[in-house]
Coordinates of C-alpha atoms and ligand atoms in Angstrom, one line a residue:
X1184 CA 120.6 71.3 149.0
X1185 CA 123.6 71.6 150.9
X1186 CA 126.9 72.6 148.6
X1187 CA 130.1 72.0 149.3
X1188 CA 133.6 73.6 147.5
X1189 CA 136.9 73.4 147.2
X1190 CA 138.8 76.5 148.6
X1191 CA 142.1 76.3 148.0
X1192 CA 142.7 77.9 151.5
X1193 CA 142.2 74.6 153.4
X1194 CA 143.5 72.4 150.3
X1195 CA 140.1 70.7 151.2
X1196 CA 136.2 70.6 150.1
X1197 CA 134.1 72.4 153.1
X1198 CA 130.9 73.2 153.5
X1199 CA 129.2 76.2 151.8
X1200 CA 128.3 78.6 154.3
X1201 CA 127.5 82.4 152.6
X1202 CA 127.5 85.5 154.8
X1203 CA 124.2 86.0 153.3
X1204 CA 122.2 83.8 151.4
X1205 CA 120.3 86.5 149.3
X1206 CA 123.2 88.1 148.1
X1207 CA 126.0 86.1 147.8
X1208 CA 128.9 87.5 146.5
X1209 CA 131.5 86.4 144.1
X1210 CA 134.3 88.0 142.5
X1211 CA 136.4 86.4 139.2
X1212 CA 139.7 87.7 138.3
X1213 CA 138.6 88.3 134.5
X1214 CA 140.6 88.8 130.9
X1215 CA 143.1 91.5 130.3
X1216 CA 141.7 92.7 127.2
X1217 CA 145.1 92.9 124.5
X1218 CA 143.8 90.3 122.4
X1219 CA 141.2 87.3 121.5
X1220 CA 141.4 85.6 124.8
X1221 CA 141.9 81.7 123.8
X1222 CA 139.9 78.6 124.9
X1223 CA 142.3 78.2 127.5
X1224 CA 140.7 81.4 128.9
X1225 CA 137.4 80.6 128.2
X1226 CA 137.7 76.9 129.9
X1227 CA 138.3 79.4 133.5
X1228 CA 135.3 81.6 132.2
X1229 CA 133.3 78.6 132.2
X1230 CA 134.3 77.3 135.5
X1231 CA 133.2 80.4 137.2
X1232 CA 129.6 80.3 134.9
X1233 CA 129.2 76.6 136.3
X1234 CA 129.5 77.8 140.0
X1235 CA 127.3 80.6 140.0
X1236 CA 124.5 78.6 138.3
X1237 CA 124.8 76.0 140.6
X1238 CA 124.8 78.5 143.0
X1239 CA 121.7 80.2 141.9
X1240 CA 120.0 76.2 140.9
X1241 CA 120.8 73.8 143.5
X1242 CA 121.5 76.4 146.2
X1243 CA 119.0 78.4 145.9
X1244 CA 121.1 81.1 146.6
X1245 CA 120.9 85.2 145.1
X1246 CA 124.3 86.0 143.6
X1247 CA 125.8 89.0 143.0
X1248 CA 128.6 88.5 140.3
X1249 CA 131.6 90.4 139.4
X1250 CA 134.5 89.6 136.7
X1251 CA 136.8 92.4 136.3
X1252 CA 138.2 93.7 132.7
X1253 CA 141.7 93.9 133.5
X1254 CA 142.5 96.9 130.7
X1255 CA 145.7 98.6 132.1
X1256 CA 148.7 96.5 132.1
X1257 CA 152.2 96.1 129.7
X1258 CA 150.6 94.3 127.4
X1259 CA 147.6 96.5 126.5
X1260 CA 149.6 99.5 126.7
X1261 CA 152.0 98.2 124.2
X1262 CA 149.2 97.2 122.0
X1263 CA 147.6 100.4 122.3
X1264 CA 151.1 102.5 121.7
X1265 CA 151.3 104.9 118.5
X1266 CA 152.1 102.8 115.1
X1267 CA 151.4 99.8 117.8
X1268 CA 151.0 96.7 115.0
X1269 CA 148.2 95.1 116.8
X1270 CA 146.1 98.3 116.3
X1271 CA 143.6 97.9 113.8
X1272 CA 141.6 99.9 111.7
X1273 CA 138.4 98.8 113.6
X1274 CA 139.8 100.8 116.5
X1275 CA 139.5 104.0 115.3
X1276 CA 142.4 106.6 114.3
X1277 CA 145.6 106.5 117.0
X1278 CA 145.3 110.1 118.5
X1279 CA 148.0 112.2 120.5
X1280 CA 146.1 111.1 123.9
X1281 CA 147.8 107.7 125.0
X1282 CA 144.8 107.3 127.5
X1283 CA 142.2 107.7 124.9
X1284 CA 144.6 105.1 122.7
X1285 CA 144.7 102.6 125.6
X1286 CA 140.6 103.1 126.1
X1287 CA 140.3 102.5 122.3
X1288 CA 142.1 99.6 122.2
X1289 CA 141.3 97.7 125.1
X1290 CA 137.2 98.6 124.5
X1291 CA 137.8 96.8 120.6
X1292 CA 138.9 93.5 122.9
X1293 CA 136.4 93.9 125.7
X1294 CA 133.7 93.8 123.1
X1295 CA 135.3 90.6 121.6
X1296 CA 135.4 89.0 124.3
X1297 CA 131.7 89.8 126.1
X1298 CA 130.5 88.4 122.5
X1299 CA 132.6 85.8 122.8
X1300 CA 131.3 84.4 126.2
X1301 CA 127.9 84.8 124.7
X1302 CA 128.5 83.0 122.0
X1303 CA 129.6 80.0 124.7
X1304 CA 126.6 80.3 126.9
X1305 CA 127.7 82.8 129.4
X1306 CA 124.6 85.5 129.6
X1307 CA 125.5 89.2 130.2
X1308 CA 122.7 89.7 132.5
X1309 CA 124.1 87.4 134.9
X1310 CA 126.9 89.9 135.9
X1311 CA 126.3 92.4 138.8
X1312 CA 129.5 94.0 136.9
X1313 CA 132.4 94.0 134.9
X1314 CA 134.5 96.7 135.8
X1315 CA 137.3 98.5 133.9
X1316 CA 140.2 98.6 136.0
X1317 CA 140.6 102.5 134.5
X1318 CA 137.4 103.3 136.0
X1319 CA 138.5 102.6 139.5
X1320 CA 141.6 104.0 139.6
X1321 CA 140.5 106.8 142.6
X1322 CA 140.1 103.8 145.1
X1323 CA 143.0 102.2 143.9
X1324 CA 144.9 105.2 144.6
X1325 CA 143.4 105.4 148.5
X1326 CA 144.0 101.8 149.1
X1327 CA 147.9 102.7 148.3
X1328 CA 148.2 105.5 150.5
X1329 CA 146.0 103.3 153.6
X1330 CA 148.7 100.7 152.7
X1331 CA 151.6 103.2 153.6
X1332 CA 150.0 104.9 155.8
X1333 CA 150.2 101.4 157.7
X1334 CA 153.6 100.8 157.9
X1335 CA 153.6 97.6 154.6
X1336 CA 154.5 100.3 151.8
X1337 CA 157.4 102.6 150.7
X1338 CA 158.0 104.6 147.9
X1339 CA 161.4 104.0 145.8
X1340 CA 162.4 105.9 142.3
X1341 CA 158.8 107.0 141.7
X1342 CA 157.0 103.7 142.4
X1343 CA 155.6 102.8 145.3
X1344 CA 156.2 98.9 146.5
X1345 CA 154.5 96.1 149.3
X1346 CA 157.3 95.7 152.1
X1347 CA 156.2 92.3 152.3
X1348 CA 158.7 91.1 155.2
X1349 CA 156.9 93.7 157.5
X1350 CA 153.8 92.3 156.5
X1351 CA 155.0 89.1 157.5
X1352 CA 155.7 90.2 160.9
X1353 CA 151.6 90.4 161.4
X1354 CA 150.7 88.1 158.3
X1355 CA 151.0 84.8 156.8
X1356 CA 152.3 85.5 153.4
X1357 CA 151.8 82.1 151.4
X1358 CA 148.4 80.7 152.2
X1359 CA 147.1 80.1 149.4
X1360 CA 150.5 78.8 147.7
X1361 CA 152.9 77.7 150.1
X1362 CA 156.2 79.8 149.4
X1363 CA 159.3 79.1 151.6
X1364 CA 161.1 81.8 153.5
X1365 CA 164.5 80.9 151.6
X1366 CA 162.6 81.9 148.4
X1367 CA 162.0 85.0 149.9
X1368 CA 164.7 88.1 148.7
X1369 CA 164.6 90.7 151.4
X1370 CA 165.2 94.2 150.5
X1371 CA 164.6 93.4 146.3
X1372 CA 162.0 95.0 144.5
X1373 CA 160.0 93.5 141.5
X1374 CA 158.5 95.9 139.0
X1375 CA 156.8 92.8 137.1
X1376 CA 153.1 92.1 137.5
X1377 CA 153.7 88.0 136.8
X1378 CA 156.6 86.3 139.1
X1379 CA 157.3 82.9 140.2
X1380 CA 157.8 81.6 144.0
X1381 CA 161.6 81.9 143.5
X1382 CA 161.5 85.9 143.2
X1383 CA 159.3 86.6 146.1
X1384 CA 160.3 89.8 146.9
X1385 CA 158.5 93.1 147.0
X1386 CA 156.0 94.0 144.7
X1387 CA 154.7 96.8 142.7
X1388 CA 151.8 98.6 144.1
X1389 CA 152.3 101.3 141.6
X1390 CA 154.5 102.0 138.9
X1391 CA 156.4 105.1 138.3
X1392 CA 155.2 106.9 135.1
X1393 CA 157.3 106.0 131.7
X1394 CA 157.5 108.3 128.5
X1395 CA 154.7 107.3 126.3
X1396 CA 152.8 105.7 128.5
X1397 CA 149.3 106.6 130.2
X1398 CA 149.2 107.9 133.7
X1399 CA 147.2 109.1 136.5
X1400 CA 148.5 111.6 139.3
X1401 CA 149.1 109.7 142.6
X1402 CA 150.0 111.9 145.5
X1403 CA 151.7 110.8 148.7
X1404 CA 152.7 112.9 151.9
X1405 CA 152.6 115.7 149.2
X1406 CA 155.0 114.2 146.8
X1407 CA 153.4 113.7 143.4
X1408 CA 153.9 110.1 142.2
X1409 CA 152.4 110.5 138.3
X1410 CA 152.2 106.6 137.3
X1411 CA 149.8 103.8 136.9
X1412 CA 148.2 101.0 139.0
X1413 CA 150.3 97.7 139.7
X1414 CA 147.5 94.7 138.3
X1415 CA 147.6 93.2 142.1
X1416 CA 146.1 96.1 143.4
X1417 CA 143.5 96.7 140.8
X1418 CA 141.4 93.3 142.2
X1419 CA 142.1 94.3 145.7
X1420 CA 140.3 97.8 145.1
X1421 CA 137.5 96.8 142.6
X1422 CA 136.3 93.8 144.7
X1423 CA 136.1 95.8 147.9
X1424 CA 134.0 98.6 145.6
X1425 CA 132.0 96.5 144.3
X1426 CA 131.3 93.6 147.2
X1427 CA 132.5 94.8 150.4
X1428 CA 135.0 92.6 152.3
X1429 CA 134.9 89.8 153.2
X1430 CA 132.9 88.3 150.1
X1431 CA 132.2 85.0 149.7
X1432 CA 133.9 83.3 147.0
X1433 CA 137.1 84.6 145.0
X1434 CA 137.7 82.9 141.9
X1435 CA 140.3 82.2 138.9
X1436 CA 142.8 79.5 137.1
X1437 CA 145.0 77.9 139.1
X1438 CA 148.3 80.1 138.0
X1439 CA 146.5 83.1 139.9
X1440 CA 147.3 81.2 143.2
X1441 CA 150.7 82.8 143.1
X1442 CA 151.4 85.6 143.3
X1443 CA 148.4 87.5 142.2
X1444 CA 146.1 86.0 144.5
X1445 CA 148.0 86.1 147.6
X1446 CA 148.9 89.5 146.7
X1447 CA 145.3 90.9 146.4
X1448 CA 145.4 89.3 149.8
X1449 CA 148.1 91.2 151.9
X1450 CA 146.9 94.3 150.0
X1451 CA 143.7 93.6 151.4
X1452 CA 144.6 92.7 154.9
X1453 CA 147.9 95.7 155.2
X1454 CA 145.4 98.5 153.6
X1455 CA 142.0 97.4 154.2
X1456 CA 142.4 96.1 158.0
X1457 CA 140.4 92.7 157.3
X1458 CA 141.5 89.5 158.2
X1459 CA 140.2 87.7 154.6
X1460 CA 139.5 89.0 151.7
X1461 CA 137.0 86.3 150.5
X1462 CA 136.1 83.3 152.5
X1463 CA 136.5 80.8 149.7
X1464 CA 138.8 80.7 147.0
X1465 CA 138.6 78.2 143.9
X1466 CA 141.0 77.7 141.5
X1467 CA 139.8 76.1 137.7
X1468 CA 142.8 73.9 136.2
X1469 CA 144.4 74.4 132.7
X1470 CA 143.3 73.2 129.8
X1471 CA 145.9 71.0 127.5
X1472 CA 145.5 70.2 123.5
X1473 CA 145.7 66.9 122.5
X1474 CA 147.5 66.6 125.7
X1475 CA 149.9 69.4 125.2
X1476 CA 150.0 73.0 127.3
X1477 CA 148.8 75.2 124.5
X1478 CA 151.3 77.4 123.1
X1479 CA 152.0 79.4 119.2
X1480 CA 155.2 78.0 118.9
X1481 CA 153.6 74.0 119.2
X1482 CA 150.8 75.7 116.7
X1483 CA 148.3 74.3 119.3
X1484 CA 146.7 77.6 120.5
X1485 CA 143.3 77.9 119.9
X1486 CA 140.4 80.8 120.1
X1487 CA 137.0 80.5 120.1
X1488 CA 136.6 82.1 116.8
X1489 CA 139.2 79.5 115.5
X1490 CA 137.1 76.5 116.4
X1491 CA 134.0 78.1 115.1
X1492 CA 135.4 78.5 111.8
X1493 CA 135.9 74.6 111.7
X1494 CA 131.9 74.5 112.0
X1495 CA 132.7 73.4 115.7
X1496 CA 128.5 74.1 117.5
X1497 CA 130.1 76.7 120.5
X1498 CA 127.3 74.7 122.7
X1499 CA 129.0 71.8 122.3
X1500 CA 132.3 73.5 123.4
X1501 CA 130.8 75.0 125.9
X1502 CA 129.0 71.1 127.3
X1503 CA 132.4 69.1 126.7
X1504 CA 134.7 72.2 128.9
X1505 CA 131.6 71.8 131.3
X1506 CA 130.9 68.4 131.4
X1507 CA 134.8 68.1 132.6
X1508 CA 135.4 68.4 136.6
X1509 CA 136.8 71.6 137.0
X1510 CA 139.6 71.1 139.0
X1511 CA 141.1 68.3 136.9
X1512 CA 143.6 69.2 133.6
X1513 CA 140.6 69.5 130.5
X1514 CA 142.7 67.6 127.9
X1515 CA 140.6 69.2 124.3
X1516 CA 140.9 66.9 121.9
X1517 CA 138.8 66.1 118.6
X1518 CA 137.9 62.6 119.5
X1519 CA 136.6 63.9 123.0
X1520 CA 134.9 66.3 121.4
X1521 CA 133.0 64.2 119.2
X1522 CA 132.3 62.2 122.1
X1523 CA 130.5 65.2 123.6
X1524 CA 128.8 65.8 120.6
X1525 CA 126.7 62.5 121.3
X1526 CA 126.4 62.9 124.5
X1527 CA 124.8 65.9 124.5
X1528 CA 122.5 64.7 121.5
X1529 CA 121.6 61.6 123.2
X1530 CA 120.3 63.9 126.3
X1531 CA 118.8 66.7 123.6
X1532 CA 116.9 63.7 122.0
X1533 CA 115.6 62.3 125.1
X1534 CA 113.7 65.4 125.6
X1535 CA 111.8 65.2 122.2
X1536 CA 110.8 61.8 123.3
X1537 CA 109.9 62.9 126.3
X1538 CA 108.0 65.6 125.0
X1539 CA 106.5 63.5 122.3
X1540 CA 105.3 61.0 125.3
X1541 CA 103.7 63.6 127.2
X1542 CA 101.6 64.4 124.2
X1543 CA 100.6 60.7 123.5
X1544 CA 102.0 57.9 126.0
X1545 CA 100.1 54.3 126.1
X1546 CA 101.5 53.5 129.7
X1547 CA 99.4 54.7 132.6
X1548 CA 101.9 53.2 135.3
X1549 CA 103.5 55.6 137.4
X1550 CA 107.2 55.0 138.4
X1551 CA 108.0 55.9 141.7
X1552 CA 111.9 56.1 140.7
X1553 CA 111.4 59.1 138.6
X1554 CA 111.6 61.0 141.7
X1555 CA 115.1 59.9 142.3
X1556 CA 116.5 61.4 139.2
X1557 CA 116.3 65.3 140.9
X1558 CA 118.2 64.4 144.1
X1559 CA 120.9 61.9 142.2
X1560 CA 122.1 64.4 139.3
X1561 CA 121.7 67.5 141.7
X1562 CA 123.9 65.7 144.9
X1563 CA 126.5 65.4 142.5
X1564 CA 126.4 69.3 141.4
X1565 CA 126.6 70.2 145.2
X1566 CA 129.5 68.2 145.6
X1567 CA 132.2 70.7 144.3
X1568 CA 130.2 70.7 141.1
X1569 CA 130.9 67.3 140.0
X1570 CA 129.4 67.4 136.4
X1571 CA 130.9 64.6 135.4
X1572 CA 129.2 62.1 137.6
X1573 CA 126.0 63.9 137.7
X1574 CA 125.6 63.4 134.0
X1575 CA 127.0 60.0 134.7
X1576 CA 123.8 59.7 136.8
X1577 CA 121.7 61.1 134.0
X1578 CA 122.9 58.8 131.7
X1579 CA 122.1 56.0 133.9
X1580 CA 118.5 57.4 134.7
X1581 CA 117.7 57.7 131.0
X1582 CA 119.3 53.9 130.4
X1583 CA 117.1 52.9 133.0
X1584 CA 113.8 55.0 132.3
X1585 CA 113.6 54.8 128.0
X1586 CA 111.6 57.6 127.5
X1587 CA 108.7 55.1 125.8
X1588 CA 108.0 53.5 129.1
X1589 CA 107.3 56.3 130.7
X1590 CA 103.3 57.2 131.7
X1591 CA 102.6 61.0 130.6
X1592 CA 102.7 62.5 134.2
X1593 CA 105.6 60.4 134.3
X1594 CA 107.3 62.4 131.6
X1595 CA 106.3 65.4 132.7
X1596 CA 108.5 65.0 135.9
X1597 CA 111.6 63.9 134.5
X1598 CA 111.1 66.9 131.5
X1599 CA 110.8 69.4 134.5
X1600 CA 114.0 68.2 136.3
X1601 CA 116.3 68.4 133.1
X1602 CA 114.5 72.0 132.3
X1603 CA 116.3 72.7 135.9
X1604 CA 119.1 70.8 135.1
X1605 CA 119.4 73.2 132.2
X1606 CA 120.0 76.5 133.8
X1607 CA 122.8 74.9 135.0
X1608 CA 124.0 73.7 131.6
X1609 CA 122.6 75.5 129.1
X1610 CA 122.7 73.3 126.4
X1611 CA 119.4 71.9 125.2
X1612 CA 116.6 73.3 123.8
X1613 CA 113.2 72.6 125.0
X1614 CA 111.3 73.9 121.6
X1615 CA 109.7 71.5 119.4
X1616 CA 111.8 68.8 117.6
X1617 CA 113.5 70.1 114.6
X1618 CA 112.4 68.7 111.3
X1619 CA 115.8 66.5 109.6
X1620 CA 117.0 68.2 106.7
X1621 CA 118.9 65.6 104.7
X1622 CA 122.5 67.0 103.2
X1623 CA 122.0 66.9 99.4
X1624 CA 124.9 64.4 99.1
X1625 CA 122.9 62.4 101.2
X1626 CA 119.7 62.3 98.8
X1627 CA 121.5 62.2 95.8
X1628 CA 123.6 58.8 97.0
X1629 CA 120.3 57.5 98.2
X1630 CA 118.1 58.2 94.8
X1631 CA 121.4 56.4 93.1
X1632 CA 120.6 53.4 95.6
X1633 CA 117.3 53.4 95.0
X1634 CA 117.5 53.0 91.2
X1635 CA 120.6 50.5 91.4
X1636 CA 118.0 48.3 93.7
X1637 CA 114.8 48.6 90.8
X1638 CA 118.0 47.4 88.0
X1639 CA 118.6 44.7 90.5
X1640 CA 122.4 45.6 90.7
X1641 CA 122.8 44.4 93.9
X1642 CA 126.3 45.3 94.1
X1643 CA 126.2 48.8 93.2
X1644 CA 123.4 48.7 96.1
X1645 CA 125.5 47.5 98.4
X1646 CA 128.2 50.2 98.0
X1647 CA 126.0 53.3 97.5
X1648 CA 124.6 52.1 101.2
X1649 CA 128.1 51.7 102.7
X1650 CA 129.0 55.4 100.9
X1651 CA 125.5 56.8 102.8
X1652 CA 126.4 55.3 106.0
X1653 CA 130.1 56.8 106.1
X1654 CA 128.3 60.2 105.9
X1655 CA 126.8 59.2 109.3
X1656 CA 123.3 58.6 107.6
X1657 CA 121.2 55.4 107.0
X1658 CA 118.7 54.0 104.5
X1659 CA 116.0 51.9 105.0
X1660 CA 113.8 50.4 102.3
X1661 CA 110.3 50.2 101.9
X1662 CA 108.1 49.1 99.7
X1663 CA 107.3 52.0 97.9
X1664 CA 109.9 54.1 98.9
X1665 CA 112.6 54.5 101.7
X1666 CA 112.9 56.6 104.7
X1667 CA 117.2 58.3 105.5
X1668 CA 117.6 58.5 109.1
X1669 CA 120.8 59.9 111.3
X1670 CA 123.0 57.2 112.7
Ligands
LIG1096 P1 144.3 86.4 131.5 O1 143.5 87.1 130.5 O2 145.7 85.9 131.0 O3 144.5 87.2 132.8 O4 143.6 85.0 131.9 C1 142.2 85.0 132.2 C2 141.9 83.7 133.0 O5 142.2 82.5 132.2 C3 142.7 83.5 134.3 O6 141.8 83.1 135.3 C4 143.7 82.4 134.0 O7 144.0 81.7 135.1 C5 142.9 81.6 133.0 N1 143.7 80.7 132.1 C6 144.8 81.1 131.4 N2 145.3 80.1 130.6 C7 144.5 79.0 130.9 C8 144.4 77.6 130.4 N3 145.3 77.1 129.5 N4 143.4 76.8 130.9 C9 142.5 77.3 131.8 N5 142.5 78.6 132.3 C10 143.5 79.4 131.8
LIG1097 ZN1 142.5 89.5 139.8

């Protein structure tokens, strides 16, 4: 099926065209690995799961997969610096060696955060790689000197910077994030990784070693340059390594627009001598609480371990961040998480009865319409992965097919289509249906009932079944006894 995206270059959905349909290739600016990345995070880490599977599913395509671990920047070296009060016991003992500090550190948070996207869905084996940015320091290093070597880079007080107004001579700087010359302050350097469209200026490319601080000997024109890698450059270097340029489709949340993205592109373009670095580029939106940017200070921030601990099912998580268009805000709130809840068990018990139909269905009409439900849910995915109205189609496929008036052939269709439909989502299970194990408060209200009803206190009935149905169960009598179902 033909897909189409959104690439941010165009500011429009095009066609999807890859350079090679057995291999395409993707590369997704990953975490920088100081802490517990939050759900914020893991709503962009989703994003990118969700296009490679419909890549892979309704494509048809091969993908090769790369996330990068972003491990060398101001925030893991402060976190990784001797007496450093974010380094924990679980890292091991601080040694004299700030490298082998910083490699200690940032492994303790790579690890949490690989069994953290587990935990949501995402499956380790789907990744061509995940590099370390510390591991490709060598290219980096070359793609520096190619840069200078060019004519876009100069070396000032130890550091080496982007000349971005020569680059601009040959370039357009601001494609992907339209930045207006009057922003742009010629002849200023900016040492910080993060900067916003009024400080355009030069950027880092390498920074000049500090005391205390891990290094790696950089060489140019015979001057030695002992310093570290600028976080721009790292994507630039690690995506040519590991893809080749051009790849196909360059991913990340929408505040990597500016400047990182467009800076891993004039690195790209000054050192590498290719005219794009990637041929599509997507953007995920943010992710609000209760429609509020998350933040510490508003108490709203949020991890993945936090909303385990309130018995929150990560698959569920993982459906409602999903089931959400990906390039409009994701506002998280409980009530629209319960709502996902439902949803997704409304779909997850449609397969029991689907399966249970196959094994023993009275109806031996086919339904020619069953064959719609493929094509309707899976046009939707190809359309800049529309989840939302292709589980709106679903929904209105199972409204209009009850899985009881389905023959068993019948059932067997529509089973295999959401199987499918599941390697995209990755939510249901496809076992046999779980037996219902009744909560003990549950039994114990409805043995209370039970008795009340033989005494004939109808009253005392009557409130026992209100106090079972506000635990989201309900009773129904027999004559003998009484069956508890889940409302
Ligand atoms: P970082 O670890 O800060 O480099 O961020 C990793 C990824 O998460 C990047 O692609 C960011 O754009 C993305 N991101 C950060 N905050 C949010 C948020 N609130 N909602 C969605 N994506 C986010
Ligand atoms: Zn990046």
């Amino acid at each position: 099926m033909q897909i189409r995206l959104y690439t941010t270059m165009d500011r429009d959905v095009r066609e999807f065209h890859p350079i090679d349909p057995n291999d395409v290739r993707i590369y997704s600016c990953g975490p920088t690995v100081y802490d517990v990345a939050h759900i914020g995070n893991m709503r962009s880490f989703l994003s990118m799961d969700l296009l490679q599977r419909v890549l892979r599913t309704v494509g048809g395509y091969k993908v090769r997969w790369v996330m990068n671990i972003t491990d060398i920047d101001d925030k893991t070296i402060d976190g990784s610096r001797v007496g450093s009060a974010r380094w924990l016991p679980a890292m091991g003992t601080q040694t004299g060696d700030v490298r082998e500090n910083l490699r200690a550190f940032t492994t303790y948070y790579e690890d949490v955060f690989r069994q953290d996207i587990t935990t949501l869905g995402i499956q380790p084996s789907d990744f061509y790689a995940m590099p370390r940015a510390t591991d490709f320091i060598a290219p980096m290093m070359d793609l520096i000197k190619d840069i200078v070597a060019a004519g876009f880079g100069y070396v000032s007080d130890g550091s080496v910077y982007f000349n971005v107004n020569a680059y601009r001579k040959h370039y357009t700087y601001g494609r992907l994030f339209t930045i207006d010359v009057e922003h742009f302050r010629e002849g200023v350097r900016i040492d910080a990784d993060e900067y916003d469209r009024e400080s355009v200026s030069d950027f880092v490319l390498w920074k000049g070693r500090k005391e205390g601080e891990p290094s790696w000997d950089l060489e140019i024109d015979g001057v030695p340059l002992p310093g570290r890698p600028g976080w721009h450059i790292e994507c630039s270097a690690m995506s040519k390594e590991l893809l080749g340029l051009p790849f196909d489709i360059h991913t990340g949340g929408v505040d990597l627009r500016f400047p990182h993205h467009e800076d891993e592109i004039a690195q790209c373009c000054a050192g590498y001598h290719v005219q794009e670095q990637a041929n599509y580029w997507m953007h995920n939106e943010f992710l609000e609480i209760e429609g509020k940017k998350m933040s510490k200070s508003l108490g709203n921030f949020f991890t993945l371990r936090d909303l385990l601990d309130r018995e929150y099912d990560p698959l569920d998580i993982r459906f409602a961040m999903i089931g959400s268009h990906y390039r409009a805000l994701f506002n998280f709130t409980i009530d629209g998480l319960a709502a996902s809840v439902k949803a997704r068990e409304r779909v997850q018990d449609y397969i029991y009865d689907l399966a249970d139909v196959m094994a023993a269905s009275v109806i031996t009409e086919h339904r020619p319409s069953v064959h719609s439900l493929r094509t309707s849910v899976f046009a939707e995915l190809a359309d800049d992965l529309h989840t939302p109205k292709a589980l709106a189609a679903l929904f209105s496929f199972m409204n209009d097919h009850k899985a009881v008036t389905l023959s068993a052939s019948d059932a067997e269709i529509v089973l295999g289509v959401l199987q499918e439909l599941n390697n995209v989502f990755a939510v249901w299970s496809f076992g046999p249906r779980p037996a219902v194990v009744v909560p003990d408060d549950v039994t114990t209200l409805a043995e209370q009932r039970w008795a009340a009803r033989a005494e004939k206190n109808w009253a005392e009935s009557d409130r026992l079944r209100d106090a079972i149905n506000a635990l989201g169960w309900s009773m129904m009598d027999g004559k003998t006894s009484y069956t508890l179902e889940k409302l």
